Coordinates of C-alpha atoms and ligand atoms in Angstrom, one line a residue:
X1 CA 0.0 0.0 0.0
X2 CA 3.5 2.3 0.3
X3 CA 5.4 3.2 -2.5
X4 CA 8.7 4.8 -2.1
X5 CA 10.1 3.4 -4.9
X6 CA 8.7 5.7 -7.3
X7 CA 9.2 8.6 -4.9
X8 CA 5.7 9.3 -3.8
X9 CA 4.4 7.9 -0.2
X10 CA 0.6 6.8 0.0
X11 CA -1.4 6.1 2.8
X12 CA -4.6 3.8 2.5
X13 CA -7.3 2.6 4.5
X14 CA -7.0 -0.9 5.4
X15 CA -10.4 -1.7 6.0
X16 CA -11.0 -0.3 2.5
X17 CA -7.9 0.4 0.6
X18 CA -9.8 2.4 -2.2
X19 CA -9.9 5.3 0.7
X20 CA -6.4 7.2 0.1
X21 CA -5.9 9.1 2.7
X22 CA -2.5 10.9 1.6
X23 CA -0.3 11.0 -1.3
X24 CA 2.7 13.1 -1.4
X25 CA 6.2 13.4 -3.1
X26 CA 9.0 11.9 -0.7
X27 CA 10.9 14.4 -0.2
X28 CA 14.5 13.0 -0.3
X29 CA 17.4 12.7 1.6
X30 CA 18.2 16.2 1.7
X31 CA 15.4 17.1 2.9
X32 CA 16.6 15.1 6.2
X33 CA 19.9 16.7 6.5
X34 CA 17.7 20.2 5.9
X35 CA 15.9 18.9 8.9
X36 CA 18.5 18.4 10.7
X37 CA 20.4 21.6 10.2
X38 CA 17.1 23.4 11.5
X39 CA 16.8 21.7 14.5
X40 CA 20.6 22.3 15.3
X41 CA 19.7 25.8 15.4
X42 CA 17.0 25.9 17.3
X43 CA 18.2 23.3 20.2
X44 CA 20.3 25.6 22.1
X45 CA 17.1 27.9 22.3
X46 CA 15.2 25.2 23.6
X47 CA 18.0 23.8 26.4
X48 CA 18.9 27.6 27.5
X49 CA 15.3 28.9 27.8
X50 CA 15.5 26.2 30.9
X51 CA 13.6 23.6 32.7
X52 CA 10.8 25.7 33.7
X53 CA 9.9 26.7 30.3
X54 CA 10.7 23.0 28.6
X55 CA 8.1 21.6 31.5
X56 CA 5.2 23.9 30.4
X57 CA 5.7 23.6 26.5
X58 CA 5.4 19.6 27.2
X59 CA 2.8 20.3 29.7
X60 CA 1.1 22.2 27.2
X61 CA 1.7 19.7 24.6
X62 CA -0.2 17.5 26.5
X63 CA -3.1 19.3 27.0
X64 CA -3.4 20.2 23.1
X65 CA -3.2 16.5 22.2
X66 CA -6.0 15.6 25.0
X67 CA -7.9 18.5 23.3
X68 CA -7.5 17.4 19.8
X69 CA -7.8 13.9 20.8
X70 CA -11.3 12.6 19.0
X71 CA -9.7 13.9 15.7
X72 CA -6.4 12.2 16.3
X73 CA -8.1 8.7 17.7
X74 CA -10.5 8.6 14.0
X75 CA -7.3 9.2 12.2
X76 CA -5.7 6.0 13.4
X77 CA -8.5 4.1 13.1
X78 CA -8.8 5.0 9.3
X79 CA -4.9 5.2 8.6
X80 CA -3.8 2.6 10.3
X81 CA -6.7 0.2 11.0
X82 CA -6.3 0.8 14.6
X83 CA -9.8 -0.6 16.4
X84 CA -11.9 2.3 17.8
X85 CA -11.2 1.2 21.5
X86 CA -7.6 0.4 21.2
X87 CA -7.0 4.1 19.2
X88 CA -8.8 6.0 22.0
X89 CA -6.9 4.0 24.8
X90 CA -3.2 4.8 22.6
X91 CA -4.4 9.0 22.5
X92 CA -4.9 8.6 26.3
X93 CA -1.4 7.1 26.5
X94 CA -0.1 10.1 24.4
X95 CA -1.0 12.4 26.5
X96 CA 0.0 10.5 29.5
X97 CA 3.3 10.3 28.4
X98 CA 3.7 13.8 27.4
X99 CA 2.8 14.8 31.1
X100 CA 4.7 12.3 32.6
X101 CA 7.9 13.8 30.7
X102 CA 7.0 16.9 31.5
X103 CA 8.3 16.6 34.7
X104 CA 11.7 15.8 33.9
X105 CA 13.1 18.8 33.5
X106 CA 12.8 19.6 37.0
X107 CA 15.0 16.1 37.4
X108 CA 18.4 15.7 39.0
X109 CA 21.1 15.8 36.5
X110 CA 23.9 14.6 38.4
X111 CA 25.4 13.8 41.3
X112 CA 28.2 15.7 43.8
X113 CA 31.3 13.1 44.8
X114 CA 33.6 14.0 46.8
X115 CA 37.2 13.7 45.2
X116 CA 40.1 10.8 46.2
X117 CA 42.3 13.4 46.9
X118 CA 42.6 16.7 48.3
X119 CA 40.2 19.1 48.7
X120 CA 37.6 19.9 46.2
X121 CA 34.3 18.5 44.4
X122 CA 33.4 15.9 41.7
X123 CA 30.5 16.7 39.7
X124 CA 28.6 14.8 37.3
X125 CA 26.0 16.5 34.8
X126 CA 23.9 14.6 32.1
X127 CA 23.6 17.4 28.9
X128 CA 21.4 16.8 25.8
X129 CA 23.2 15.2 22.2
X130 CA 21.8 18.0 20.2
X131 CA 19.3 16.5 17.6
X132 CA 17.7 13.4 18.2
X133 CA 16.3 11.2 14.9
X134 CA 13.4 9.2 15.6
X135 CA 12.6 6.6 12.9
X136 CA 9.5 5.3 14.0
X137 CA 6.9 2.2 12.5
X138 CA 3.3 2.5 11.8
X139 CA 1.8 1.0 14.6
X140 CA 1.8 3.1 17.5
X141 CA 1.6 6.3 15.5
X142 CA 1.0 8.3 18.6
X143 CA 2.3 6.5 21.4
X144 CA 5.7 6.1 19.9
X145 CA 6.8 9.0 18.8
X146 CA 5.6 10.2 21.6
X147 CA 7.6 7.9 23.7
X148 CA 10.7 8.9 21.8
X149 CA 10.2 12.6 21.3
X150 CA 8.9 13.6 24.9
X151 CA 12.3 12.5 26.6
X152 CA 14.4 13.9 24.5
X153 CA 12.5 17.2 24.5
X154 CA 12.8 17.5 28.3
X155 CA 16.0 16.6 28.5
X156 CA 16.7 19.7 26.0
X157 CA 17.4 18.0 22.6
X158 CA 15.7 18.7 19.7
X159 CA 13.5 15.7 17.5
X160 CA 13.4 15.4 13.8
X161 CA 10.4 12.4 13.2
X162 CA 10.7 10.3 10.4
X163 CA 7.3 8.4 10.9
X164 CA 6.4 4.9 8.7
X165 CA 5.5 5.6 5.2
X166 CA 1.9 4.1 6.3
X167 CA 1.2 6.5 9.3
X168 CA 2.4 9.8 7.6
X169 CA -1.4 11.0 8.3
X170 CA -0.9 10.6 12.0
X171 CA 2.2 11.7 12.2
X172 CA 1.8 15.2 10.2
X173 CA -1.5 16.0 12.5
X174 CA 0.4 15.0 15.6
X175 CA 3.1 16.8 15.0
X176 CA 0.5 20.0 14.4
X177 CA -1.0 19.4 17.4
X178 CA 2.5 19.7 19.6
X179 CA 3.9 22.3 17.5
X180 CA 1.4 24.6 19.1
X181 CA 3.2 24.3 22.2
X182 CA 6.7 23.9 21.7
X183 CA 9.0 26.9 19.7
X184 CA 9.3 26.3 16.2
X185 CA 12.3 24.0 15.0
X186 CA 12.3 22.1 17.5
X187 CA 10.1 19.0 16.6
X188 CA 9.6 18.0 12.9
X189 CA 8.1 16.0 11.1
X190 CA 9.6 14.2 8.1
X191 CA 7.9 12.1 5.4
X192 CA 9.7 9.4 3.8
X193 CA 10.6 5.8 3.8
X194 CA 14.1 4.4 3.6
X195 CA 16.2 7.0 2.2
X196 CA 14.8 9.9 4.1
X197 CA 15.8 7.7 7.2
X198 CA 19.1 6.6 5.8
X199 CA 19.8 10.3 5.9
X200 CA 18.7 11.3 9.3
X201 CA 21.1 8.4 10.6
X202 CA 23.9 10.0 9.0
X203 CA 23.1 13.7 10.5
X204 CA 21.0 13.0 13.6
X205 CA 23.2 13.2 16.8
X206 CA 21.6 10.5 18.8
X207 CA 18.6 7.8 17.1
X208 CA 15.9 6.0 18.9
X209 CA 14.8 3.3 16.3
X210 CA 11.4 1.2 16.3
X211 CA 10.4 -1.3 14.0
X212 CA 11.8 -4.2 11.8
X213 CA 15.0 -6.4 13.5
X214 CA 16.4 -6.3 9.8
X215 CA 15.9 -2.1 9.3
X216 CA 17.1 -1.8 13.4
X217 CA 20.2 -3.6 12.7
X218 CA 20.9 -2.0 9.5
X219 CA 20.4 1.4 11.7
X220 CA 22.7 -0.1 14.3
X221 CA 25.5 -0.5 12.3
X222 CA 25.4 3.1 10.8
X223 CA 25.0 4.7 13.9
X224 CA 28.2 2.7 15.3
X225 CA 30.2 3.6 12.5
X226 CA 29.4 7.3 13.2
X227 CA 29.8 7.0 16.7
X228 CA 26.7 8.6 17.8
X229 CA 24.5 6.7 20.4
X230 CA 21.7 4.3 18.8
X231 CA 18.8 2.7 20.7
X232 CA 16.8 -0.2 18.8
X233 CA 13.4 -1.5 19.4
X234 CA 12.5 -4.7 17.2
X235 CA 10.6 -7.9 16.6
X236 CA 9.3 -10.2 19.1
X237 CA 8.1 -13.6 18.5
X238 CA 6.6 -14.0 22.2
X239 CA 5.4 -16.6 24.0
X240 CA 2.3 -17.1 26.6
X241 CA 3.3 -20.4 28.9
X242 CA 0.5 -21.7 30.9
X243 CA 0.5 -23.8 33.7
X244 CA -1.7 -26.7 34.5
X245 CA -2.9 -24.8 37.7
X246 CA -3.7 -22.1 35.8
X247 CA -7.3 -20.4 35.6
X248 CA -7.8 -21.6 31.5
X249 CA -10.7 -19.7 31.0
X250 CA -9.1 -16.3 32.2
X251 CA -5.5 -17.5 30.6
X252 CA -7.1 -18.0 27.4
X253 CA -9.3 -14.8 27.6
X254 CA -5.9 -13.1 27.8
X255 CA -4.2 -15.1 25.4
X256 CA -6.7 -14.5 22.2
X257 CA -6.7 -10.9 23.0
X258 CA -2.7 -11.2 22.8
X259 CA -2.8 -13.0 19.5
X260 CA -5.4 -11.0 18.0
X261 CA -5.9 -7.9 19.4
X262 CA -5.2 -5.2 16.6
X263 CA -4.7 -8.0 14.2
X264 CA -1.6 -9.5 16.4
X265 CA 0.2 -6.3 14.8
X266 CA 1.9 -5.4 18.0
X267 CA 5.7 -6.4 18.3
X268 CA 3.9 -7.6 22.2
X269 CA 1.8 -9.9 20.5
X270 CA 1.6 -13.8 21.5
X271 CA 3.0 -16.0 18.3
X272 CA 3.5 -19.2 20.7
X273 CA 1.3 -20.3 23.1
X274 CA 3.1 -23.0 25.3
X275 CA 0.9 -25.5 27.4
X276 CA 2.5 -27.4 30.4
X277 CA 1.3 -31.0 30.8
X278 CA -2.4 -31.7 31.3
X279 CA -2.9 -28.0 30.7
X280 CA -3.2 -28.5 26.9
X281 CA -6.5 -30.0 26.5
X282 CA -8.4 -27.8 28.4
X283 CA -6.7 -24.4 27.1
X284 CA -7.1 -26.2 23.2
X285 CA -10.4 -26.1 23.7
X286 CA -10.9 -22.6 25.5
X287 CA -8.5 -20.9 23.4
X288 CA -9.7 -21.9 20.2
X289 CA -13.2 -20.6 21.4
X290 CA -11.4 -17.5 22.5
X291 CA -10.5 -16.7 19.2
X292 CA -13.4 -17.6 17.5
X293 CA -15.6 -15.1 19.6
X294 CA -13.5 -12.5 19.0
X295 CA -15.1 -9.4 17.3
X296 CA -13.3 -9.0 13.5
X297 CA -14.0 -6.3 11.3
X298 CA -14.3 -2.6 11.0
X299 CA -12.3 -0.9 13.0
X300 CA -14.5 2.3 13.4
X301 CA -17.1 -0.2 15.6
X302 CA -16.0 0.2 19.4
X303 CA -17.0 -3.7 19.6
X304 CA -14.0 -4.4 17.1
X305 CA -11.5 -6.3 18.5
X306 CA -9.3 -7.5 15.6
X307 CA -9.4 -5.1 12.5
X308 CA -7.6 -5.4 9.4
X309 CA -3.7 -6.4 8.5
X310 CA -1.7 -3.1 7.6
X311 CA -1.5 -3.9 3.3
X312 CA -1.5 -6.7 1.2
X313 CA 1.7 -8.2 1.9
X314 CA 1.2 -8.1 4.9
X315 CA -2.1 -10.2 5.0
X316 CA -0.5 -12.7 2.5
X317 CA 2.6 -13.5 4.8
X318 CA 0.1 -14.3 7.3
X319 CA -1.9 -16.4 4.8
X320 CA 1.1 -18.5 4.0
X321 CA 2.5 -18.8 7.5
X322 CA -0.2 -20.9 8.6
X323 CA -0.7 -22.9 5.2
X324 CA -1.0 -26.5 5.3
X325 CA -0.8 -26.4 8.9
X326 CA -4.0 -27.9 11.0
X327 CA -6.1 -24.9 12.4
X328 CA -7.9 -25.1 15.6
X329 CA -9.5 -21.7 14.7
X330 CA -9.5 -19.5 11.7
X331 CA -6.8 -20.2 9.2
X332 CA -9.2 -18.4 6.6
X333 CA -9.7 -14.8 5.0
X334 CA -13.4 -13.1 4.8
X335 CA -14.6 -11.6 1.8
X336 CA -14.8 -8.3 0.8
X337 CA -13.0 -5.3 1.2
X338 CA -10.1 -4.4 3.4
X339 CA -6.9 -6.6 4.4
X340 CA -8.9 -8.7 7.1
X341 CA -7.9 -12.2 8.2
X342 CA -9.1 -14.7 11.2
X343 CA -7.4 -15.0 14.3
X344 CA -5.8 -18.3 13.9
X345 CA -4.2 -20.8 16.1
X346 CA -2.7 -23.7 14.4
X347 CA -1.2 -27.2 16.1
X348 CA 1.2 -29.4 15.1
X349 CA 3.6 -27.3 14.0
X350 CA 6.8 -28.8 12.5
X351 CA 10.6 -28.2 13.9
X352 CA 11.7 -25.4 12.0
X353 CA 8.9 -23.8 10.5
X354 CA 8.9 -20.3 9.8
X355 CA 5.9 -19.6 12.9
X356 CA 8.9 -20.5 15.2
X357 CA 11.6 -18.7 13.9
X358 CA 10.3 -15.4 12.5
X359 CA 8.1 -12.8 13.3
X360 CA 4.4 -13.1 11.1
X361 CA 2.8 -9.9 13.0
X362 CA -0.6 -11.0 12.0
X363 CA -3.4 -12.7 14.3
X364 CA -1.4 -16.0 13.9
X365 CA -0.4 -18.5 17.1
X366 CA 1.3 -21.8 17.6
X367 CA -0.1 -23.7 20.5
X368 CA 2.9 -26.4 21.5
X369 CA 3.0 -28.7 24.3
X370 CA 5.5 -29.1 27.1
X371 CA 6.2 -31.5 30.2
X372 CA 7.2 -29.0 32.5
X373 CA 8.1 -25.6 33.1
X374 CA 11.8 -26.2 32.6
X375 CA 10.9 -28.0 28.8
X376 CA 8.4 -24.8 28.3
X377 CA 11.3 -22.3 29.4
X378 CA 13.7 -24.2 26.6
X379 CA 11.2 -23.7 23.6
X380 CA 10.5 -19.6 25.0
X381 CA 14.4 -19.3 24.9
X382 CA 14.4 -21.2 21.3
X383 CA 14.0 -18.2 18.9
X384 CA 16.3 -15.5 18.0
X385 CA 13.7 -13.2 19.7
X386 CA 13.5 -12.2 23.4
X387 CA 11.2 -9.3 23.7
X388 CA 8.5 -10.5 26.6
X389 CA 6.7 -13.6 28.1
X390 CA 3.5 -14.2 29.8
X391 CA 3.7 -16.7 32.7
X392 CA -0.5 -17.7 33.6
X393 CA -0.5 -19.6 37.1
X394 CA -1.8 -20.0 40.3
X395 CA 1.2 -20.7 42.3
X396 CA 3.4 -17.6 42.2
X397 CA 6.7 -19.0 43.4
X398 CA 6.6 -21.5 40.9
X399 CA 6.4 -18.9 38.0
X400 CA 9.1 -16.7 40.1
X401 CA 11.0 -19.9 39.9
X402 CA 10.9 -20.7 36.2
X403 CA 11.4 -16.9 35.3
X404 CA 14.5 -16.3 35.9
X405 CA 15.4 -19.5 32.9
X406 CA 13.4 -17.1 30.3
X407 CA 16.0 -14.8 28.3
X408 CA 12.9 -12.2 27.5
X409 CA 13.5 -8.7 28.4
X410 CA 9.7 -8.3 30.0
X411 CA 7.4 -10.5 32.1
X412 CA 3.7 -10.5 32.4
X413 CA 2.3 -12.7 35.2
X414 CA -1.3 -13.8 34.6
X415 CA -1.5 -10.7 31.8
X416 CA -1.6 -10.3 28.1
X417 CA 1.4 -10.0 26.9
X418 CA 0.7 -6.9 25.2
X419 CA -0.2 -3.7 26.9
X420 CA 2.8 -2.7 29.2
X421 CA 3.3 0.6 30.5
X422 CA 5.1 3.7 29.6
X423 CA 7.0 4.8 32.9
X424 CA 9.0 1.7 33.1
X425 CA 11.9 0.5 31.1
X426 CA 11.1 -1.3 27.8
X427 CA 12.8 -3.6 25.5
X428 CA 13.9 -7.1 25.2
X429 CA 17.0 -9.4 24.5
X430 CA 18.5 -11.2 21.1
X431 CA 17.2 -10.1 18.2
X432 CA 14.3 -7.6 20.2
X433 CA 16.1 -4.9 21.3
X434 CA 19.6 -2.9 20.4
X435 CA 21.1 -0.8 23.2
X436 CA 20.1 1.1 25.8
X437 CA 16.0 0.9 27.1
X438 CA 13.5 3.0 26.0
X439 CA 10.9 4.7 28.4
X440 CA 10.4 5.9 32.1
X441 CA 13.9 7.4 33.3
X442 CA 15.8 4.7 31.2
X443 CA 14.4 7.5 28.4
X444 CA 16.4 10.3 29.9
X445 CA 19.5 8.8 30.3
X446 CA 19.5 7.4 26.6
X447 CA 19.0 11.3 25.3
X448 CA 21.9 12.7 27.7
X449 CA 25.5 12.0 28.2
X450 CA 26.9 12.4 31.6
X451 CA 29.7 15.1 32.0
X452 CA 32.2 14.9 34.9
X453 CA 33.5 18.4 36.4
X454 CA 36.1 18.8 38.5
X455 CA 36.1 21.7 40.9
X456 CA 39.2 22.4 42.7
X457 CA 39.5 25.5 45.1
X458 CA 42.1 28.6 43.6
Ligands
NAD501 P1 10.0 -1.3 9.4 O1 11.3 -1.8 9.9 O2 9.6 -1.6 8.0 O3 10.0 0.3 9.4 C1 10.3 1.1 10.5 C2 10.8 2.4 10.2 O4 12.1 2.4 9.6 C3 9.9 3.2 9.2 O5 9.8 4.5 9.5 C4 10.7 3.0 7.9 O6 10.3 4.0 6.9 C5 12.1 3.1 8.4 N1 13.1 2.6 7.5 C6 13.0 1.6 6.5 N2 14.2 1.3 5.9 C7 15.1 2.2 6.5 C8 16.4 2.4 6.3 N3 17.2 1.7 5.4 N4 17.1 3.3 7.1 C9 16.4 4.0 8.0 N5 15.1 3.9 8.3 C10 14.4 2.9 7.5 O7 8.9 -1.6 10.4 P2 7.3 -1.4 10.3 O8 6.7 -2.4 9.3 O9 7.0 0.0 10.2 O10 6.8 -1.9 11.8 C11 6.6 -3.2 12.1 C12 7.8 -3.7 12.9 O11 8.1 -2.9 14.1 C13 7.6 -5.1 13.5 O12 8.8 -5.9 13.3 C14 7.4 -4.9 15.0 O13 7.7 -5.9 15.9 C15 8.3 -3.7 15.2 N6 7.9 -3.0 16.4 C16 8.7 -3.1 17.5 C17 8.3 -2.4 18.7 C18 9.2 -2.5 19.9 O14 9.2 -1.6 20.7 N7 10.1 -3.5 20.0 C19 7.2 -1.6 18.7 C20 6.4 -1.6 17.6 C21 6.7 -2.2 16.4

């Protein structure tokens, strides 16, 4: 549904891709480094007009992005197929996460030590980069930027946004919305695909990255050869274990909302669904009914649950990932408009195959079996990925017992694996994550570097 190739970026509607929302010249990779160059000069505006002033503009930024927020919810739902109650719950997020940040400035930003020798004082001080380049993917269109941006604005960097292709929409009105409160220059938007971000890699002075593990890596490895910090956030191919003592009817509840829940297009999502011993049969059955009740279809109906896949390609990767395999539920594609296809869990699945090695990001699940906790800890650890884990028991010491075997960066205990929250560290291990944390105060550290003074009486 994007096309870069031919220099021009459109945005459809995925519950009916005859409804363009946007189509606009890319425009290039000098327009990055333009970018750039503007919000060089307007950072040291921004970090010298102080904390005070940075707190209210976020503050502020908050309050116009709560105002504005019906407009902002119905523009995910039709850009990005984002279900009515999941798009009002990600604008609530938003602004929670632009007041949260807008604290920060009023943070400590060091420490006072007192020297090994002689008389005098060690200071540290964390200062901004300068510019921070956010590339950012489609499916948060709010909440990650946001994420990105907010930090690094309070800590007294500027942000140049280079939003997916497929949420430019969003990501042009959001940035409208906060540019009402901030000084000019000092957030920007910029359309583009994979040249425009190319660019900002090479002139940005720190990147935050979300999206593919492929792209992150890519981004990685340019950032290191520049030498300028580069945080990551990738894939996941997460699993949901579930223990025999577990309540099944609650697990699976959780479960099919993991796997399906915004069409499973959340790098949170559950792919694998382990069940421990005589746990299987039961949560076979429930699950499968789970994900048959769910509520598919239009994503402007607050009843939605699981709305449509991003484009084409992406609907037919999740067609072919669970072909030929035996479905308990779904494994089928409705008629009709719009890139919609059935939550799915499929059994049986062969060593090897691609549902166990690579991220689908569709409504797509493996259930697999496993004797014990230990055996259901081996197959979590048994993909490249290691971005979070949902543990459902009744026992708590024996899921506090098998955790610390699983080599995922997050944990839900008798929760969805999706839906974690914005004020703690986020991120996972392997192939998940690249560098430091995002969010909560892990966020402020990655936009600063820490200066040590040395103060020695004359
Ligand atoms: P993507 O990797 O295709 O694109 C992500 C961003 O990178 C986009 O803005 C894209 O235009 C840009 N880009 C593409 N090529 C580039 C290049 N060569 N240099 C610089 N930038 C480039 O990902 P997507 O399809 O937009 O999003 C889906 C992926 O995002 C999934 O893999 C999902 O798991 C992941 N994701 C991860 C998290 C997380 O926090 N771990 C959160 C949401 C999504």
């Amino acid at each position: 549904m994007t096309t870069t190739k031919f220099l021009v970026l459109t945005s459809r509607n995925p519950a009916d891709p005859s409804d363009v929302l946007l189509e606009i010249p890319a425009p290039g990779a000098f327009a990055s480094i333009d970018a750039v160059d503007r919000a060089r000069a307007a950072q040291q505006g921004w970090l010298l007009g102080g904390a005070a002033a940075r707190s209210a503009a976020l503050g502020s930024a908050a309050d116009a992005i709560e105002t504005a927020g019906a407009e902002l919810t119905a523009l995910a739902v039709r850009e990005v197929g984002k279900p009515l109650t999941e798009a009002r719950a990600e604008v609530a997020r938003t602004v929670a996460i632009w007041r949260y940040y807008a604290q920060a400035p009023y943070e400590p930003v060091g420490a006072v030590h007192e020297t090994a020798v002689g008389a005098g004082l060690l200071l540290t001080r964390r200062r901004p980069h300068g510019v921070a380049g956010l590339i950012t993917p489609w499916n948060f269109p709010f909440a990650i930027p946001s994420w990105k941006a907010a930090p690094a604005l309070a800590a007294g960097n500027a942000v140049v946004l280079k939003p997916a292709p497929e949420a430019t929409a969003c990501a042009v009105h959001l940035a409208e919305v906060v540019q009402r409160a901030l000084p000019e220059g000092v957030f920007t938007v910029l359309p583009g695909g994979a040249a425009e971000g190319n660019a900002l890699v090479s002139s940005a002075d720190v990147v935050s990255f979300t999206g593919s593990t492929a792209v992150g890596r890519a981004v990685a490895r340019r950032g290191a050869a520049r030498g300028i910090p580069v945080q990551a956030e990738m894939g996941g191919l997460n699993a949901a274990v579930v223990l025999p003592d577990a309540d099944i009817e609650t697990a699976a509840a959780h479960i099919a909302t993991a796997i399906a829940g915004y069409a499973g297009q959340k790098c949170t999502a559950t792919s694998r669904v382990i069940a421990v011993g005589t746990a299987l049969k039961p949560l076979r059955e429930a699950l499968s009914e789970a994900l048959r009740a769910l509520p598919v279809g239009d994503p402007a109906d607050a009843a939605t649950v699981s709305g449509p896949l991003i484009d084409q390609h992406a609907r037919d990767r999740v067609c072919e990932s669970w072909h030929g395999l035996c479905a308990l539920a779904g494994g089928t594609v409705p008629d009709g408009p719009g890139w919609f296809a059935a939550p799915t869990l499929v059994e049986k699945v062969p060593s090897g195959h691609r549902l166990l090695r690579e991220e689908v990001f569709g409504p797509v699940a493996a259930l697999l079996p496993a004797e014990n906790l230990d055996h259901a800890a081996r197959i979590t650890n048994s993909v490249p990925y290691g971005l979070v884990t949902s543990v459902h028991t009744a026992d708590l010491s024996t899921a506090l017992g098998g955790l610390d075997r699983l080599d995922t960066g997050m944990i839900r205990i008798n929760a969805p694996s999706t839906g974690v929250d914005f004020h703690l560290p986020f991120g996972g291990a392997k192939a998940s994550s690249h560098g430091p944390r995002e969010q909560g105060r892990a966020a402020l550290e990655f936009y600063t570097s820490s200066r040590t003074y040395t103060l020695t009486p004359p």
